[in-house]
Each structure stands twice: as C-alpha cells, then as structure tokens.
C-alpha cells in the first residue's frame, strides 16, 4: 500500500505553512514595538508585512524601526520573534497522512533545519513530539550539520533502525532537501504547496526529487 517502510519529513512548508509562523512572529514583534513607542500594533504589523513583501527576510526590524523613527534594540526584537509561541497548524493533508502512518504502524521521523529554539517551538505548537519515532533539529547539531550535510539523515535512519533504501525524505526545498538523501539511497519526494519560498524553483536533476506531489495523500496508493 505504501512504497517505503519509513517516512521522514521536513517541517517548514512541508507539514505546515511557514508564512503563518512568520506572521505570528511579526505580531509578537509589533506588540513589543507598540509597547515601547507611540504606535499601535495596527500601525506596526502592516509595516512589517509590507517590508517582508518588499525586501524578503533579513533586516525587516531594522528597516521598519528606521522608517517609523523608533529607536529599539534590534537584537531584543529578534529574541521576541524567536521566542514567540507561534500560532500555527498542520496542513490538513499532513494531519491526515501522519494519522494514516500511525494507524498503519509505519515509522515516521522529522529532520528540520533552523535555530533550535524556533524549530522546537514550532514542533511543540504543532504537537508533533509524540507523533514521530525520531526528531532531528539540525540547529542542535551545529550549523555545519544542516541539510544537505549527511549527518542528520544518517542519525535518523540509524534511530529508525532502517536501511536508507527503506526510507523516503519528503521536503519542499530542492536547494538542500533531496541531493544527499538521493546520494545515500533514500527515496525523495518534493511537495509543492500553494505558498512558500521555494515552490517555483527548478534546479538540475541531482537536486530534484524522484517525484513531485501537491498533496501528501498522493503517497497513499488507492
Ligand atoms: Mg522546508
């Protein structure tokens, strides 16, 4: 019924919409800026969104504070953003597919890149801790070991007690999600969502997945 013995997932834009996380963090930052200035949240939040749309992630807090003539410690705002308890939820197909794997007693795991504090707060907000047989947040390993380094894949496959060939990695970002998984012998699946930074990206064959899907439910053979 399923092609693999174990399903290993990326987190951001694979299981939930990362833009929702960013917006949730911006709300917390807007609240903080409002509490320390004469502006209201409704003044600040739209400015953060507009700056994000205009120039992407990077120096949004700097730029908005400068534009609104607010002097605040930017490092503190970054802390507020990172330590925010996000309001996010799983994509519906992710919810259904993870439940399906559990019912079928198929192993599932997570490999996610990013700042440890942020990634673990997403995992907690999505209530994912009990759902996976193994979770690797590469931020816990150090920045040298983020995808596409082979260590996180190795760790998870060992932890699941599987061979690489029995596992598939499912992610959204061809820059880093599939190249190493493929080299190690794992299957690879690219999920293409309606929203996300990498959805329209096409790279050379070695970076792309074996298969592209638009819903995780396509992985269940009917
Ligand atoms: Mg991702």
mmCIF file of C-alpha atoms and ligand atoms in Angstrom:
data_model
loop_
_atom_site.group_PDB
_atom_site.id
_atom_site.type_symbol
_atom_site.label_atom_id
_atom_site.label_comp_id
_atom_site.label_asym_id
_atom_site.label_seq_id
_atom_site.Cartn_x
_atom_site.Cartn_y
_atom_site.Cartn_z
ATOM 1 C CA UNK A 1 0.000 0.000 0.000
ATOM 2 C CA UNK A 2 2.940 2.333 0.719
ATOM 3 C CA UNK A 3 6.212 2.450 -1.189
ATOM 4 C CA UNK A 4 8.501 2.836 1.846
ATOM 5 C CA UNK A 5 8.915 1.451 5.357
ATOM 6 C CA UNK A 6 9.656 4.822 6.931
ATOM 7 C CA UNK A 7 8.620 8.385 6.087
ATOM 8 C CA UNK A 8 10.974 11.192 7.030
ATOM 9 C CA UNK A 9 9.680 14.725 6.741
ATOM 10 C CA UNK A 10 10.985 18.254 6.511
ATOM 11 C CA UNK A 11 8.976 20.675 8.683
ATOM 12 C CA UNK A 12 8.706 24.215 7.244
ATOM 13 C CA UNK A 13 6.399 24.386 4.208
ATOM 14 C CA UNK A 14 6.163 20.605 4.131
ATOM 15 C CA UNK A 15 3.934 19.943 7.150
ATOM 16 C CA UNK A 16 2.695 23.482 7.849
ATOM 17 C CA UNK A 17 2.815 26.913 6.188
ATOM 18 C CA UNK A 18 5.963 28.773 7.259
ATOM 19 C CA UNK A 19 4.429 32.120 6.307
ATOM 20 C CA UNK A 20 1.961 31.576 9.160
ATOM 21 C CA UNK A 21 4.916 31.249 11.520
ATOM 22 C CA UNK A 22 6.485 34.465 10.205
ATOM 23 C CA UNK A 23 3.195 36.344 10.577
ATOM 24 C CA UNK A 24 2.742 35.023 14.106
ATOM 25 C CA UNK A 25 6.266 36.224 15.000
ATOM 26 C CA UNK A 26 5.638 39.617 13.392
ATOM 27 C CA UNK A 27 2.525 40.045 15.549
ATOM 28 C CA UNK A 28 4.617 39.464 18.679
ATOM 29 C CA UNK A 29 7.267 41.916 17.463
ATOM 30 C CA UNK A 30 4.609 44.510 16.536
ATOM 31 C CA UNK A 31 3.179 44.158 20.038
ATOM 32 C CA UNK A 32 6.634 44.717 21.535
ATOM 33 C CA UNK A 33 7.367 47.755 19.341
ATOM 34 C CA UNK A 34 3.914 49.202 20.158
ATOM 35 C CA UNK A 35 4.516 48.741 23.886
ATOM 36 C CA UNK A 36 7.724 50.768 23.620
ATOM 37 C CA UNK A 37 6.572 53.513 21.260
ATOM 38 C CA UNK A 38 3.613 55.753 20.499
ATOM 39 C CA UNK A 39 2.454 53.457 17.729
ATOM 40 C CA UNK A 40 -0.238 50.793 18.000
ATOM 41 C CA UNK A 41 0.071 47.170 16.840
ATOM 42 C CA UNK A 42 -2.180 48.098 13.920
ATOM 43 C CA UNK A 43 0.374 50.703 12.841
ATOM 44 C CA UNK A 44 3.386 48.429 13.104
ATOM 45 C CA UNK A 45 2.191 44.996 11.936
ATOM 46 C CA UNK A 46 1.195 46.094 8.395
ATOM 47 C CA UNK A 47 4.594 47.816 8.045
ATOM 48 C CA UNK A 48 6.403 44.593 8.941
ATOM 49 C CA UNK A 49 4.326 42.677 6.396
ATOM 50 C CA UNK A 50 4.920 45.313 3.722
ATOM 51 C CA UNK A 51 8.692 45.317 4.315
ATOM 52 C CA UNK A 52 8.774 41.500 4.180
ATOM 53 C CA UNK A 53 6.919 41.549 0.868
ATOM 54 C CA UNK A 54 9.188 44.245 -0.491
ATOM 55 C CA UNK A 55 12.626 43.065 0.553
ATOM 56 C CA UNK A 56 12.243 39.492 1.878
ATOM 57 C CA UNK A 57 13.590 38.318 5.194
ATOM 58 C CA UNK A 58 16.741 39.902 6.526
ATOM 59 C CA UNK A 59 16.724 43.348 8.059
ATOM 60 C CA UNK A 60 12.983 43.881 8.373
ATOM 61 C CA UNK A 61 13.014 45.005 12.022
ATOM 62 C CA UNK A 62 15.873 47.463 11.398
ATOM 63 C CA UNK A 63 14.226 48.901 8.331
ATOM 64 C CA UNK A 64 10.777 49.289 9.892
ATOM 65 C CA UNK A 65 12.168 50.894 13.059
ATOM 66 C CA UNK A 66 14.222 53.298 10.959
ATOM 67 C CA UNK A 67 11.277 54.126 8.741
ATOM 68 C CA UNK A 68 8.972 54.760 11.703
ATOM 69 C CA UNK A 69 11.701 56.617 13.553
ATOM 70 C CA UNK A 70 11.710 54.241 16.534
ATOM 71 C CA UNK A 71 14.919 53.535 18.431
ATOM 72 C CA UNK A 72 14.879 49.999 19.764
ATOM 73 C CA UNK A 73 17.381 47.223 20.384
ATOM 74 C CA UNK A 74 17.028 45.082 17.248
ATOM 75 C CA UNK A 75 18.649 42.052 18.922
ATOM 76 C CA UNK A 76 15.876 42.184 21.507
ATOM 77 C CA UNK A 77 13.232 42.209 18.744
ATOM 78 C CA UNK A 78 14.906 39.188 17.158
ATOM 79 C CA UNK A 79 14.692 37.457 20.563
ATOM 80 C CA UNK A 80 10.995 38.325 20.791
ATOM 81 C CA UNK A 81 10.480 36.862 17.308
ATOM 82 C CA UNK A 82 12.391 33.676 18.049
ATOM 83 C CA UNK A 83 10.940 33.010 21.485
ATOM 84 C CA UNK A 84 7.365 33.712 20.391
ATOM 85 C CA UNK A 85 4.933 30.823 20.935
ATOM 86 C CA UNK A 86 3.658 30.592 17.374
ATOM 87 C CA UNK A 87 0.038 30.114 16.394
ATOM 88 C CA UNK A 88 0.345 27.639 13.535
ATOM 89 C CA UNK A 89 -1.383 24.456 12.427
ATOM 90 C CA UNK A 90 -0.564 21.438 10.274
ATOM 91 C CA UNK A 91 -1.684 21.396 6.663
ATOM 92 C CA UNK A 92 -4.762 19.238 6.514
ATOM 93 C CA UNK A 93 -3.165 16.605 4.263
ATOM 94 C CA UNK A 94 -0.234 16.437 6.711
ATOM 95 C CA UNK A 95 -2.613 15.838 9.606
ATOM 96 C CA UNK A 96 -4.403 13.076 7.675
ATOM 97 C CA UNK A 97 -1.216 11.463 6.349
ATOM 98 C CA UNK A 98 0.507 11.413 9.751
ATOM 99 C CA UNK A 99 -2.606 9.840 11.282
ATOM 100 C CA UNK A 100 -2.617 7.287 8.475
ATOM 101 C CA UNK A 101 1.030 6.352 9.123
ATOM 102 C CA UNK A 102 0.269 5.937 12.805
ATOM 103 C CA UNK A 103 -2.739 3.712 12.165
ATOM 104 C CA UNK A 104 -0.679 1.611 9.762
ATOM 105 C CA UNK A 105 2.179 1.491 12.281
ATOM 106 C CA UNK A 106 4.581 2.893 9.707
ATOM 107 C CA UNK A 107 7.587 4.712 11.139
ATOM 108 C CA UNK A 108 7.814 8.484 10.770
ATOM 109 C CA UNK A 109 10.563 10.979 11.550
ATOM 110 C CA UNK A 110 11.465 14.623 11.168
ATOM 111 C CA UNK A 111 14.626 16.413 10.018
ATOM 112 C CA UNK A 112 14.393 20.183 10.220
ATOM 113 C CA UNK A 113 16.983 22.925 9.765
ATOM 114 C CA UNK A 114 16.963 26.143 11.724
ATOM 115 C CA UNK A 115 17.536 27.809 15.038
ATOM 116 C CA UNK A 116 16.872 25.206 17.784
ATOM 117 C CA UNK A 117 14.645 27.448 19.877
ATOM 118 C CA UNK A 118 12.471 28.328 16.882
ATOM 119 C CA UNK A 119 12.221 24.826 15.460
ATOM 120 C CA UNK A 120 11.362 23.251 18.818
ATOM 121 C CA UNK A 121 8.726 25.891 19.485
ATOM 122 C CA UNK A 122 7.150 25.047 16.108
ATOM 123 C CA UNK A 123 7.292 21.316 16.937
ATOM 124 C CA UNK A 124 5.581 21.989 20.281
ATOM 125 C CA UNK A 125 2.961 24.340 18.796
ATOM 126 C CA UNK A 126 2.101 21.679 16.202
ATOM 127 C CA UNK A 127 2.020 18.997 18.880
ATOM 128 C CA UNK A 128 4.448 16.841 16.913
ATOM 129 C CA UNK A 129 6.682 15.442 19.639
ATOM 130 C CA UNK A 130 4.641 12.291 20.212
ATOM 131 C CA UNK A 131 3.987 11.742 16.520
ATOM 132 C CA UNK A 132 7.473 10.865 15.364
ATOM 133 C CA UNK A 133 9.750 7.961 16.188
ATOM 134 C CA UNK A 134 12.691 10.304 15.839
ATOM 135 C CA UNK A 135 13.210 14.066 15.526
ATOM 136 C CA UNK A 136 16.443 15.777 14.487
ATOM 137 C CA UNK A 137 16.647 19.568 14.709
ATOM 138 C CA UNK A 138 19.932 20.299 12.966
ATOM 139 C CA UNK A 139 20.314 23.506 14.974
ATOM 140 C CA UNK A 140 21.054 21.169 17.896
ATOM 141 C CA UNK A 141 23.956 19.621 15.948
ATOM 142 C CA UNK A 142 25.631 22.890 14.946
ATOM 143 C CA UNK A 143 25.486 24.975 11.791
ATOM 144 C CA UNK A 144 27.982 22.741 9.958
ATOM 145 C CA UNK A 145 25.469 19.895 10.031
ATOM 146 C CA UNK A 146 22.410 21.474 8.484
ATOM 147 C CA UNK A 147 20.998 19.882 5.342
ATOM 148 C CA UNK A 148 22.387 18.927 2.903
ATOM 149 C CA UNK A 149 25.012 17.508 5.326
ATOM 150 C CA UNK A 150 24.591 13.756 5.589
ATOM 151 C CA UNK A 151 24.715 13.593 9.409
ATOM 152 C CA UNK A 152 21.026 14.348 10.101
ATOM 153 C CA UNK A 153 19.912 11.741 7.525
ATOM 154 C CA UNK A 154 22.339 9.200 8.970
ATOM 155 C CA UNK A 155 21.181 9.858 12.518
ATOM 156 C CA UNK A 156 17.511 9.481 11.698
ATOM 157 C CA UNK A 157 17.898 6.331 9.612
ATOM 158 C CA UNK A 158 20.002 4.744 12.374
ATOM 159 C CA UNK A 159 17.486 5.813 15.006
ATOM 160 C CA UNK A 160 14.675 4.214 12.966
ATOM 161 C CA UNK A 161 16.772 1.075 12.565
ATOM 162 C CA UNK A 162 16.186 1.036 8.818
ATOM 163 C CA UNK A 163 18.287 0.947 5.681
ATOM 164 C CA UNK A 164 18.423 4.090 3.519
ATOM 165 C CA UNK A 165 16.552 2.253 0.769
ATOM 166 C CA UNK A 166 13.604 1.651 3.097
ATOM 167 C CA UNK A 167 13.220 5.364 3.785
ATOM 168 C CA UNK A 168 11.902 8.348 1.872
ATOM 169 C CA UNK A 169 12.578 12.028 2.568
ATOM 170 C CA UNK A 170 9.753 14.451 1.869
ATOM 171 C CA UNK A 171 10.527 18.163 1.630
ATOM 172 C CA UNK A 172 9.817 21.352 -0.274
ATOM 173 C CA UNK A 173 13.251 22.838 -0.961
ATOM 174 C CA UNK A 174 15.366 21.453 -3.835
ATOM 175 C CA UNK A 175 18.350 23.548 -2.714
ATOM 176 C CA UNK A 176 19.019 21.190 0.169
ATOM 177 C CA UNK A 177 16.322 18.597 0.840
ATOM 178 C CA UNK A 178 16.969 15.872 -1.764
ATOM 179 C CA UNK A 179 20.560 15.821 -3.011
ATOM 180 C CA UNK A 180 22.056 13.997 -0.028
ATOM 181 C CA UNK A 181 19.036 11.812 0.619
ATOM 182 C CA UNK A 182 19.294 10.595 -3.008
ATOM 183 C CA UNK A 183 23.056 10.005 -2.769
ATOM 184 C CA UNK A 184 22.536 7.891 0.352
ATOM 185 C CA UNK A 185 19.966 5.752 -1.459
ATOM 186 C CA UNK A 186 16.763 7.117 0.046
ATOM 187 C CA UNK A 187 13.668 7.875 -1.955
ATOM 188 C CA UNK A 188 12.826 11.570 -2.318
ATOM 189 C CA UNK A 189 9.520 13.365 -2.720
ATOM 190 C CA UNK A 190 9.001 17.081 -3.301
ATOM 191 C CA UNK A 191 5.784 18.600 -2.013
ATOM 192 C CA UNK A 192 4.681 21.706 -3.895
ATOM 193 C CA UNK A 193 2.437 23.933 -1.789
ATOM 194 C CA UNK A 194 0.390 26.960 -2.855
ATOM 195 C CA UNK A 195 2.522 29.216 -0.636
ATOM 196 C CA UNK A 196 6.265 29.119 0.108
ATOM 197 C CA UNK A 197 9.654 30.496 -0.846
ATOM 198 C CA UNK A 198 10.802 27.533 -2.963
ATOM 199 C CA UNK A 199 7.655 26.423 -4.747
ATOM 200 C CA UNK A 200 8.628 27.703 -8.197
ATOM 201 C CA UNK A 201 12.303 26.774 -8.005
ATOM 202 C CA UNK A 202 13.679 24.302 -10.541
ATOM 203 C CA UNK A 203 17.264 23.039 -10.274
ATOM 204 C CA UNK A 204 19.413 20.489 -12.092
ATOM 205 C CA UNK A 205 18.362 16.846 -11.857
ATOM 206 C CA UNK A 206 20.661 15.886 -8.966
ATOM 207 C CA UNK A 207 18.945 18.446 -6.726
ATOM 208 C CA UNK A 208 15.418 17.459 -7.630
ATOM 209 C CA UNK A 209 13.301 14.723 -6.052
ATOM 210 C CA UNK A 210 12.263 11.401 -7.613
ATOM 211 C CA UNK A 211 8.688 12.570 -7.551
ATOM 212 C CA UNK A 212 6.710 15.812 -7.202
ATOM 213 C CA UNK A 213 3.372 15.869 -5.418
ATOM 214 C CA UNK A 214 0.801 18.505 -4.491
ATOM 215 C CA UNK A 215 -0.716 16.666 -1.522
ATOM 216 C CA UNK A 216 0.806 14.104 0.821
ATOM 217 C CA UNK A 217 -2.286 11.990 0.240
ATOM 218 C CA UNK A 218 -0.882 11.198 -3.220
ATOM 219 C CA UNK A 219 1.543 8.923 -1.368
ATOM 220 C CA UNK A 220 -1.287 6.596 -0.371
ATOM 221 C CA UNK A 221 -1.916 4.150 -3.187
ATOM 222 C CA UNK A 222 -5.560 3.705 -3.843
HETATM 223 MG MG1 LIG B 1 11.065 23.290 4.175
#
